PDB file of N, CA and C in Angstrom:
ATOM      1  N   UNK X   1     -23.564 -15.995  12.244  1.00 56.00           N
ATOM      2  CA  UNK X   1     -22.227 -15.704  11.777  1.00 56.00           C
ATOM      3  C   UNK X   1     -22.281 -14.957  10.448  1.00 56.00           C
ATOM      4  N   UNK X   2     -21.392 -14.088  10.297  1.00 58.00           N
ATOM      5  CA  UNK X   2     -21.612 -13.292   8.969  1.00 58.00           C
ATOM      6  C   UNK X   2     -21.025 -14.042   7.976  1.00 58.00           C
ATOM      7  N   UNK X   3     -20.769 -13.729   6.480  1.00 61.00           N
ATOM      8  CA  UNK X   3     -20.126 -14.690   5.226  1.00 61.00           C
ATOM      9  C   UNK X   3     -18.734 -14.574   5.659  1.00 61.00           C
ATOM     10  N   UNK X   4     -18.327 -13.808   6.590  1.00 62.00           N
ATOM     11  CA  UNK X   4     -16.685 -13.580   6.239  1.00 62.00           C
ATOM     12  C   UNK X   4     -16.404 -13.955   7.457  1.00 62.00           C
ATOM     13  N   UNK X   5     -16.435 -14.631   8.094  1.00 55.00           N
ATOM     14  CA  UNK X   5     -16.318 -15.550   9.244  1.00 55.00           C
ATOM     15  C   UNK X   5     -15.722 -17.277   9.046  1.00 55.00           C
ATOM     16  N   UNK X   6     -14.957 -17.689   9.613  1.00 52.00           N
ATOM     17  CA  UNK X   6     -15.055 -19.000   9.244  1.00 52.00           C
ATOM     18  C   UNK X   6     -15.852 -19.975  10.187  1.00 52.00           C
ATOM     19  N   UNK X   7     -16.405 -21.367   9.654  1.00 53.00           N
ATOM     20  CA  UNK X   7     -16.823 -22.189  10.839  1.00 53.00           C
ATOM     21  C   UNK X   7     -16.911 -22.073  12.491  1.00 53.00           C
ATOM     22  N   UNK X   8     -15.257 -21.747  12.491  1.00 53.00           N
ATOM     23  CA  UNK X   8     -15.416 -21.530  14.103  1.00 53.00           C
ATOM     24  C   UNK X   8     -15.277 -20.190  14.674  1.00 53.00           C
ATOM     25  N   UNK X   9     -15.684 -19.395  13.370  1.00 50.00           N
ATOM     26  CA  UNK X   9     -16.135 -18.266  14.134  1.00 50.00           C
ATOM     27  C   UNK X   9     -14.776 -16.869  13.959  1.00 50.00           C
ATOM     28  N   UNK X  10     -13.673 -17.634  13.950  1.00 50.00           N
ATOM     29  CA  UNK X  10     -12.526 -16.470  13.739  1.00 50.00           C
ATOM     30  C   UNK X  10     -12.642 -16.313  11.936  1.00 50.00           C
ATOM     31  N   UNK X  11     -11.374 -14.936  12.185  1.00 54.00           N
ATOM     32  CA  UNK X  11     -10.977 -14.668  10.988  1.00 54.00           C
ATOM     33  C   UNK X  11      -9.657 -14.990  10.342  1.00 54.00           C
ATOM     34  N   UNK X  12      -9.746 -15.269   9.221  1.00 56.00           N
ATOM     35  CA  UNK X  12      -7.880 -15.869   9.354  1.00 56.00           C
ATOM     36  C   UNK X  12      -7.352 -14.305   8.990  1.00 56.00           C
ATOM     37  N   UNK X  13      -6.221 -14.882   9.240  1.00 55.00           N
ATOM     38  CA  UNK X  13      -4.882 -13.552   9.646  1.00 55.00           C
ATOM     39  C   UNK X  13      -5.156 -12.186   9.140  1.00 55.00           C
ATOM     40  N   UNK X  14      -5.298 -10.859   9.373  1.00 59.00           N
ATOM     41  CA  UNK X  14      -5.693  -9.903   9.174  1.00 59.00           C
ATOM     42  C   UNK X  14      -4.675  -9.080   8.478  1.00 59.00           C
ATOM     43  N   UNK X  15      -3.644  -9.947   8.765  1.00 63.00           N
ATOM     44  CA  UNK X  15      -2.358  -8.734   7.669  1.00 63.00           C
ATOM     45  C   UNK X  15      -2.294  -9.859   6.697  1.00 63.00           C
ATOM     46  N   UNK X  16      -1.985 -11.007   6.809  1.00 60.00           N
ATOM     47  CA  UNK X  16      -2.215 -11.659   5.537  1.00 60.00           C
ATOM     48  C   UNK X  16      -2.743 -11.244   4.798  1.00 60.00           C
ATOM     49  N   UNK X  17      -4.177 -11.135   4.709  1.00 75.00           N
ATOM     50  CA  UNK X  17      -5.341 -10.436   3.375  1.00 75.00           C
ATOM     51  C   UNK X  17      -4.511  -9.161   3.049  1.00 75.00           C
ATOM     52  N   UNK X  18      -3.672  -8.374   3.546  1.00 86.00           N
ATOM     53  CA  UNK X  18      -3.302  -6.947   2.737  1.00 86.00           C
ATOM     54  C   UNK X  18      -2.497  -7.079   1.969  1.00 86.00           C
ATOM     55  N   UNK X  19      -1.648  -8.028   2.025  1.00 87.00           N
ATOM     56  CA  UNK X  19      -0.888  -8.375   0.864  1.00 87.00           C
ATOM     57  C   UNK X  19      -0.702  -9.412  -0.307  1.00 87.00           C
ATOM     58  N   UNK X  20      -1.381  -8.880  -1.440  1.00 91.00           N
ATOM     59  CA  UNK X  20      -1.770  -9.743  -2.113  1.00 91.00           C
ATOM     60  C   UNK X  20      -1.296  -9.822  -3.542  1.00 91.00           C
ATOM     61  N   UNK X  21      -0.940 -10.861  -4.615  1.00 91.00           N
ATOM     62  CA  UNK X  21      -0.493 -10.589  -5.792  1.00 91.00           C
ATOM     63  C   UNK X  21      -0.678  -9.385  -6.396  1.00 91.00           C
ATOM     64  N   UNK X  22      -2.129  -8.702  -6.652  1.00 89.00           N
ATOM     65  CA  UNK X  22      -2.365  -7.596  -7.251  1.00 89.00           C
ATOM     66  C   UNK X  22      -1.958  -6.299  -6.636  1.00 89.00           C
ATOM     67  N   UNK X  23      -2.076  -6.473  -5.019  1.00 91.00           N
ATOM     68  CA  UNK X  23      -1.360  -4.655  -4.799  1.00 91.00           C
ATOM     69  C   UNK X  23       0.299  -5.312  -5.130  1.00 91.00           C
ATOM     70  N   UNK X  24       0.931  -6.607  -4.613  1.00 93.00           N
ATOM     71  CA  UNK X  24       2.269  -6.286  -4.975  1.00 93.00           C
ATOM     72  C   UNK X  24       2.696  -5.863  -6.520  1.00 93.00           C
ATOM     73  N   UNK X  25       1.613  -6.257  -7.280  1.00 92.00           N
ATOM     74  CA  UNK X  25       2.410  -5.941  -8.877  1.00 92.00           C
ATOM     75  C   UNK X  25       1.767  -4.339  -8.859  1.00 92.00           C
ATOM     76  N   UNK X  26       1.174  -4.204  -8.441  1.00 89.00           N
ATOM     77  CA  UNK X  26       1.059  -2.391  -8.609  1.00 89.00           C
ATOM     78  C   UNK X  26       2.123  -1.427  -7.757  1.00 89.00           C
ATOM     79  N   UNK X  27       2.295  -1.867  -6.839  1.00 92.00           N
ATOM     80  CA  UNK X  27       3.695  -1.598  -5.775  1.00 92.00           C
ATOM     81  C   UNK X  27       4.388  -1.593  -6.765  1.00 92.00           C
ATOM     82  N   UNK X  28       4.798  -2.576  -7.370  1.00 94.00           N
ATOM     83  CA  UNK X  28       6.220  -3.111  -8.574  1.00 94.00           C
ATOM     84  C   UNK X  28       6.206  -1.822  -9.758  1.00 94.00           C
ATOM     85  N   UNK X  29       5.093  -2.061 -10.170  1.00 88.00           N
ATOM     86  CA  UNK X  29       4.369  -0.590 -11.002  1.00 88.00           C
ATOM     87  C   UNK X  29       5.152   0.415 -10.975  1.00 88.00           C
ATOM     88  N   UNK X  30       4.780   0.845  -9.703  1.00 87.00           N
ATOM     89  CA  UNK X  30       4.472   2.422  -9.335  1.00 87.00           C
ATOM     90  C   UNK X  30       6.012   2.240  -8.979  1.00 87.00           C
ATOM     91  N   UNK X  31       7.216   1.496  -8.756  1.00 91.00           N
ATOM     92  CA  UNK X  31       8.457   1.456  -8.360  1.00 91.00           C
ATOM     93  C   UNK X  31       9.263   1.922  -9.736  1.00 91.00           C
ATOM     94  N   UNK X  32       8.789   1.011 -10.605  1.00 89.00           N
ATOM     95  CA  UNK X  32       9.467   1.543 -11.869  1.00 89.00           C
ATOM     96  C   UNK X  32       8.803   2.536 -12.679  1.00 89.00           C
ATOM     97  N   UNK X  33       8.051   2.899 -12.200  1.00 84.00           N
ATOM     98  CA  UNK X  33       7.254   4.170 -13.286  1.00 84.00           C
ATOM     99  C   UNK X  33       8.425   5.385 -12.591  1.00 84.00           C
ATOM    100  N   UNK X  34       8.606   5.211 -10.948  1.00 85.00           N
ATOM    101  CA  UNK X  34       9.301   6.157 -10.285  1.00 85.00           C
ATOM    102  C   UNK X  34      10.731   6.190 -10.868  1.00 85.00           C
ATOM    103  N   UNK X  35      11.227   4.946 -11.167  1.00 89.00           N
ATOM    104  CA  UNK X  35      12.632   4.615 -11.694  1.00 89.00           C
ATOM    105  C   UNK X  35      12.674   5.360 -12.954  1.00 89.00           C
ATOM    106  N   UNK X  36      11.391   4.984 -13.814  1.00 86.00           N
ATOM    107  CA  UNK X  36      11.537   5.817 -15.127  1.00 86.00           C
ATOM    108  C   UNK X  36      11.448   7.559 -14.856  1.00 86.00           C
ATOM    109  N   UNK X  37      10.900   7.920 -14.225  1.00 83.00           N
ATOM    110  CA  UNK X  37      10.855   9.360 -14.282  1.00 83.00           C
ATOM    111  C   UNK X  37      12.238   9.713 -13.885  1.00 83.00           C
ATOM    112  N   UNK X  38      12.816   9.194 -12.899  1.00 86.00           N
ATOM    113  CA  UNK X  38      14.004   9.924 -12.100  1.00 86.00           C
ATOM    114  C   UNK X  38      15.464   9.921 -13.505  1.00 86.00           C
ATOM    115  N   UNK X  39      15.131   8.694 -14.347  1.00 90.00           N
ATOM    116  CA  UNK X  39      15.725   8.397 -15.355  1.00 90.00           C
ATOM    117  C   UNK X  39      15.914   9.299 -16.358  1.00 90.00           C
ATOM    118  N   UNK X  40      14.117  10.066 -16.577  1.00 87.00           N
ATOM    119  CA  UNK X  40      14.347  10.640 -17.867  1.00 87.00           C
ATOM    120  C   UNK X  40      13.615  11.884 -17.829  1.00 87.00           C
ATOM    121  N   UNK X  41      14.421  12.654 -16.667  1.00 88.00           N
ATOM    122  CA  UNK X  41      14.094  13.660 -16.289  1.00 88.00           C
ATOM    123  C   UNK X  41      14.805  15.334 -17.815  1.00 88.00           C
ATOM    124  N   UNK X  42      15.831  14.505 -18.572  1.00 93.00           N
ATOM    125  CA  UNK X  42      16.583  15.025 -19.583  1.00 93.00           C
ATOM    126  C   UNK X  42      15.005  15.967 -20.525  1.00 93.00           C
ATOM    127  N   UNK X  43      15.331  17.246 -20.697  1.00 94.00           N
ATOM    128  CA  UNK X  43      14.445  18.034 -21.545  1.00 94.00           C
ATOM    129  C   UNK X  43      14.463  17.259 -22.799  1.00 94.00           C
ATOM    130  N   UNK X  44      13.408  17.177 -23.830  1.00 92.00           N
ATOM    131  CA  UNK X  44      13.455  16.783 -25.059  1.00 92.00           C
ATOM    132  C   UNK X  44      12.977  18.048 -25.938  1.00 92.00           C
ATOM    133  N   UNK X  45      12.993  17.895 -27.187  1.00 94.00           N
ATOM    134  CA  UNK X  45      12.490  18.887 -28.597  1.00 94.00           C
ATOM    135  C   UNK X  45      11.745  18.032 -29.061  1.00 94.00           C
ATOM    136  N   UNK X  46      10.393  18.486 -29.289  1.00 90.00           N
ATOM    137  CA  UNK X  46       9.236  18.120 -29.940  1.00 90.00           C
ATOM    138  C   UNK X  46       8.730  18.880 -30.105  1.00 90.00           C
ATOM    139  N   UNK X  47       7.959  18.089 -32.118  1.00 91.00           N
ATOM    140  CA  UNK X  47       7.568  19.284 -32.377  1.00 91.00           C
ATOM    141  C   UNK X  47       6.115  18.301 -33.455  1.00 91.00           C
ATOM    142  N   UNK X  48       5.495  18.535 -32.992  1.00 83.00           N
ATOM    143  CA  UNK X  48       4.102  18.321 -33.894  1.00 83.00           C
ATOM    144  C   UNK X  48       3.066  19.152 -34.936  1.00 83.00           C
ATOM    145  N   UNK X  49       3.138  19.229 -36.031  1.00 88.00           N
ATOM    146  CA  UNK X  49       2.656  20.333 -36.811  1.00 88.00           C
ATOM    147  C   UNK X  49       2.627  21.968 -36.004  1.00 88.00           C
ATOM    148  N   UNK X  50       3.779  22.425 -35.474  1.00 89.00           N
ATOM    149  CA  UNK X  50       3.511  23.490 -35.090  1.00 89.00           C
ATOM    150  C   UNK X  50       5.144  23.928 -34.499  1.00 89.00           C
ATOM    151  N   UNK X  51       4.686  24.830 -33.211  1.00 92.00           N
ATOM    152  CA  UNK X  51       6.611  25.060 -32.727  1.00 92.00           C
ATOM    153  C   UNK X  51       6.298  24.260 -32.143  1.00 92.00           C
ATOM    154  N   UNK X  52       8.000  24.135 -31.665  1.00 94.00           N
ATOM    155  CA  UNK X  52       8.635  22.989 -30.976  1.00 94.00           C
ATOM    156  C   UNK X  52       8.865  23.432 -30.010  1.00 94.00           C
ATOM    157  N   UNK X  53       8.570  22.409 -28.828  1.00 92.00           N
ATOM    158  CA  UNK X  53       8.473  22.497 -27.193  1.00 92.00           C
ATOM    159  C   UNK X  53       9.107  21.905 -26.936  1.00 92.00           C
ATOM    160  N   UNK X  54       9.954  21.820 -25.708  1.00 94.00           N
ATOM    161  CA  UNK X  54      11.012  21.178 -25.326  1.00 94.00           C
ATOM    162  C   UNK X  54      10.631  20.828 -23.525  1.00 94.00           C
ATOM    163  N   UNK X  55      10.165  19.687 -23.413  1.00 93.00           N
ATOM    164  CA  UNK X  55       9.729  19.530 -22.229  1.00 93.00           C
ATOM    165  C   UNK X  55      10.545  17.930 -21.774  1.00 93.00           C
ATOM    166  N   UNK X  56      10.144  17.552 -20.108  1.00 91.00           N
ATOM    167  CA  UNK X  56      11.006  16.196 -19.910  1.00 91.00           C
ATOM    168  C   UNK X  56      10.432  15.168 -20.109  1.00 91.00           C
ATOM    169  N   UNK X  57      11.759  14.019 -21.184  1.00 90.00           N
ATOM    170  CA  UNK X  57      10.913  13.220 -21.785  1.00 90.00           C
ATOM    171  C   UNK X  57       9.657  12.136 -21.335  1.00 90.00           C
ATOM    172  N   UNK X  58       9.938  11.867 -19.986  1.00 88.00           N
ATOM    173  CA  UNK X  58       8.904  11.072 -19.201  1.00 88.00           C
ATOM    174  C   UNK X  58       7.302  11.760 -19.229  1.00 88.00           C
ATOM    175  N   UNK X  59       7.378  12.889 -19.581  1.00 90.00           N
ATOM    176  CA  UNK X  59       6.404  14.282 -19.517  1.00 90.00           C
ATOM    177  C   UNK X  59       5.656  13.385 -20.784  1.00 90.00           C
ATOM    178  N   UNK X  60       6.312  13.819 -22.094  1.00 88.00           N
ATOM    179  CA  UNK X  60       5.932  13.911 -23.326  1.00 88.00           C
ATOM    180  C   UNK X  60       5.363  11.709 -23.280  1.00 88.00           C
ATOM    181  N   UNK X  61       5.958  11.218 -22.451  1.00 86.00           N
ATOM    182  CA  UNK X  61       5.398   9.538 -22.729  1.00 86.00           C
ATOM    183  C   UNK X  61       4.889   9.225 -22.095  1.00 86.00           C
ATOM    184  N   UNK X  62       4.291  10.065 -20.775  1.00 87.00           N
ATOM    185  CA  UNK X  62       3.070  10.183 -20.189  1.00 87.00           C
ATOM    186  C   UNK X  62       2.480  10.466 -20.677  1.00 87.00           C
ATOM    187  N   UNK X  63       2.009  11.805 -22.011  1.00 89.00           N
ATOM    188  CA  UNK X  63       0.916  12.448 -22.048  1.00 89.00           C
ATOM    189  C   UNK X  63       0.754  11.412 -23.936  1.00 89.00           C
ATOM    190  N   UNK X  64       1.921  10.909 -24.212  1.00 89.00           N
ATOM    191  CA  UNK X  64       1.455   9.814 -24.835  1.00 89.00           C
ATOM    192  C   UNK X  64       0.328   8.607 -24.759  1.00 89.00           C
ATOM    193  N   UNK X  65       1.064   7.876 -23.787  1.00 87.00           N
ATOM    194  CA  UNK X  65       0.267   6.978 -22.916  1.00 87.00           C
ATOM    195  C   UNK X  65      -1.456   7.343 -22.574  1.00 87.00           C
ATOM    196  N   UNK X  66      -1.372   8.692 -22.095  1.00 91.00           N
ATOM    197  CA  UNK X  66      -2.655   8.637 -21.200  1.00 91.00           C
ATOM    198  C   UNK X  66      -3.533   8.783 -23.101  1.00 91.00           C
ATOM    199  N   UNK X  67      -2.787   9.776 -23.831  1.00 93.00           N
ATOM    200  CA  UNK X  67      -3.922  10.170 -25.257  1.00 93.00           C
ATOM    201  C   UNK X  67      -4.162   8.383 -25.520  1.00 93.00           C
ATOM    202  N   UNK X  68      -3.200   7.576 -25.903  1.00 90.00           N
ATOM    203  CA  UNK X  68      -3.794   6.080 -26.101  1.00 90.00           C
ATOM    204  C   UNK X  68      -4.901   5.401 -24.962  1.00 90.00           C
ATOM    205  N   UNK X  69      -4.814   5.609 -24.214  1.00 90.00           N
ATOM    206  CA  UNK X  69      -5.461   4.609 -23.286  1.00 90.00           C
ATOM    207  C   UNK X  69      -6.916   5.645 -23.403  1.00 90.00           C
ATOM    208  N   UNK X  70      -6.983   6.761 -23.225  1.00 94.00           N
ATOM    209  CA  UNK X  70      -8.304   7.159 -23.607  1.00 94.00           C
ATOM    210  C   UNK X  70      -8.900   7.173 -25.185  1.00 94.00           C
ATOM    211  N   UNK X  71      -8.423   6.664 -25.962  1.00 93.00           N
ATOM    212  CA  UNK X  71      -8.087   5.935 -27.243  1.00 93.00           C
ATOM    213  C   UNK X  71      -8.807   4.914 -26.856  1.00 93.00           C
ATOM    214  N   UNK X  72      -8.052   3.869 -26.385  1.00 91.00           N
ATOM    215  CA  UNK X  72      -8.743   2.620 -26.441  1.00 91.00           C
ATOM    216  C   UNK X  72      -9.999   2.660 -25.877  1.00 91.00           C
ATOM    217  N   UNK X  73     -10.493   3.491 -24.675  1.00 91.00           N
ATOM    218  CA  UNK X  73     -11.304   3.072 -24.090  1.00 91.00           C
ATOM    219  C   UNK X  73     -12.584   3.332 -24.805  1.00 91.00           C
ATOM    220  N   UNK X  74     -12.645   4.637 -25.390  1.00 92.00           N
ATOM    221  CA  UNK X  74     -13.352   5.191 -26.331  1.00 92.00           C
ATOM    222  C   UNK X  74     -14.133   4.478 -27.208  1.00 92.00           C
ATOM    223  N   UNK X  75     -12.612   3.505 -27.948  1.00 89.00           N
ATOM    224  CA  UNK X  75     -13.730   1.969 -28.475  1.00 89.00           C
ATOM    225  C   UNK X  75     -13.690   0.931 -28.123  1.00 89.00           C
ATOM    226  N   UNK X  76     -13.399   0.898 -27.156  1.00 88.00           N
ATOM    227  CA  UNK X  76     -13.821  -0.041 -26.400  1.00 88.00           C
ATOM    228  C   UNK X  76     -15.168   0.235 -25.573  1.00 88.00           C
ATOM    229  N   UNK X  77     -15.368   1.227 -25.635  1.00 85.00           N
ATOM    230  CA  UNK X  77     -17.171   1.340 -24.960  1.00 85.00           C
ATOM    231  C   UNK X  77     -17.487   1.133 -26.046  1.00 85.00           C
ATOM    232  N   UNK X  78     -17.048   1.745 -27.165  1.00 80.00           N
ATOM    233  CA  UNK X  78     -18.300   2.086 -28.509  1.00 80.00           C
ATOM    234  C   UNK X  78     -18.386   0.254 -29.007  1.00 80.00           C
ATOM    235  N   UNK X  79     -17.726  -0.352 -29.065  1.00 76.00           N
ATOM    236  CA  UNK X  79     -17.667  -1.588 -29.155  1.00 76.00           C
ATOM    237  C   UNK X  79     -18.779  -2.477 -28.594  1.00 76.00           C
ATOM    238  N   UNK X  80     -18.823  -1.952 -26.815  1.00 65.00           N
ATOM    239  CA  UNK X  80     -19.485  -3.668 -25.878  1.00 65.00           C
ATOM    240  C   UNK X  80     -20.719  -2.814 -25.729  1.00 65.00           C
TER     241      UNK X  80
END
């Protein structure tokens, strides 16, 4: 019998296992990330030591987001 087998040999429920706490909170995720974009689709003015660009604000707090998180990770390798 292989490890993923039980005692008598079956498998328990096969759609059961696909749904699980972690894909539902990423489902949940990806629902309101969609909610936020459709939200804040409105052009903004920004301007960082230079001219000012006017792009949509979900744009500009995405490309927020992603500069932090490759931020953290950065020291967070240099760290472990």
């Amino acid at each position: 019998m292989s490890p993923k087998t039980s005692e008598s040999g079956t498998r328990s429920g096969g759609r059961a296992e696909a749904v699980t706490p972690a894909r539902l909170t990423v489902l949940l995720l990806a629902a309101l990330a969609l909610i936020f974009i459709f939200e804040n689709t409105r052009a903004t003015a920004i301007r960082l030591l230079g001219p000012e660009v006017t792009m949509p604000l979900w744009m500009a707090l995405l490309g927020m987001g992603v500069i932090g998180a490759l931020c953290g990770a950065y020291f967070m390798k240099r760290r472990g």
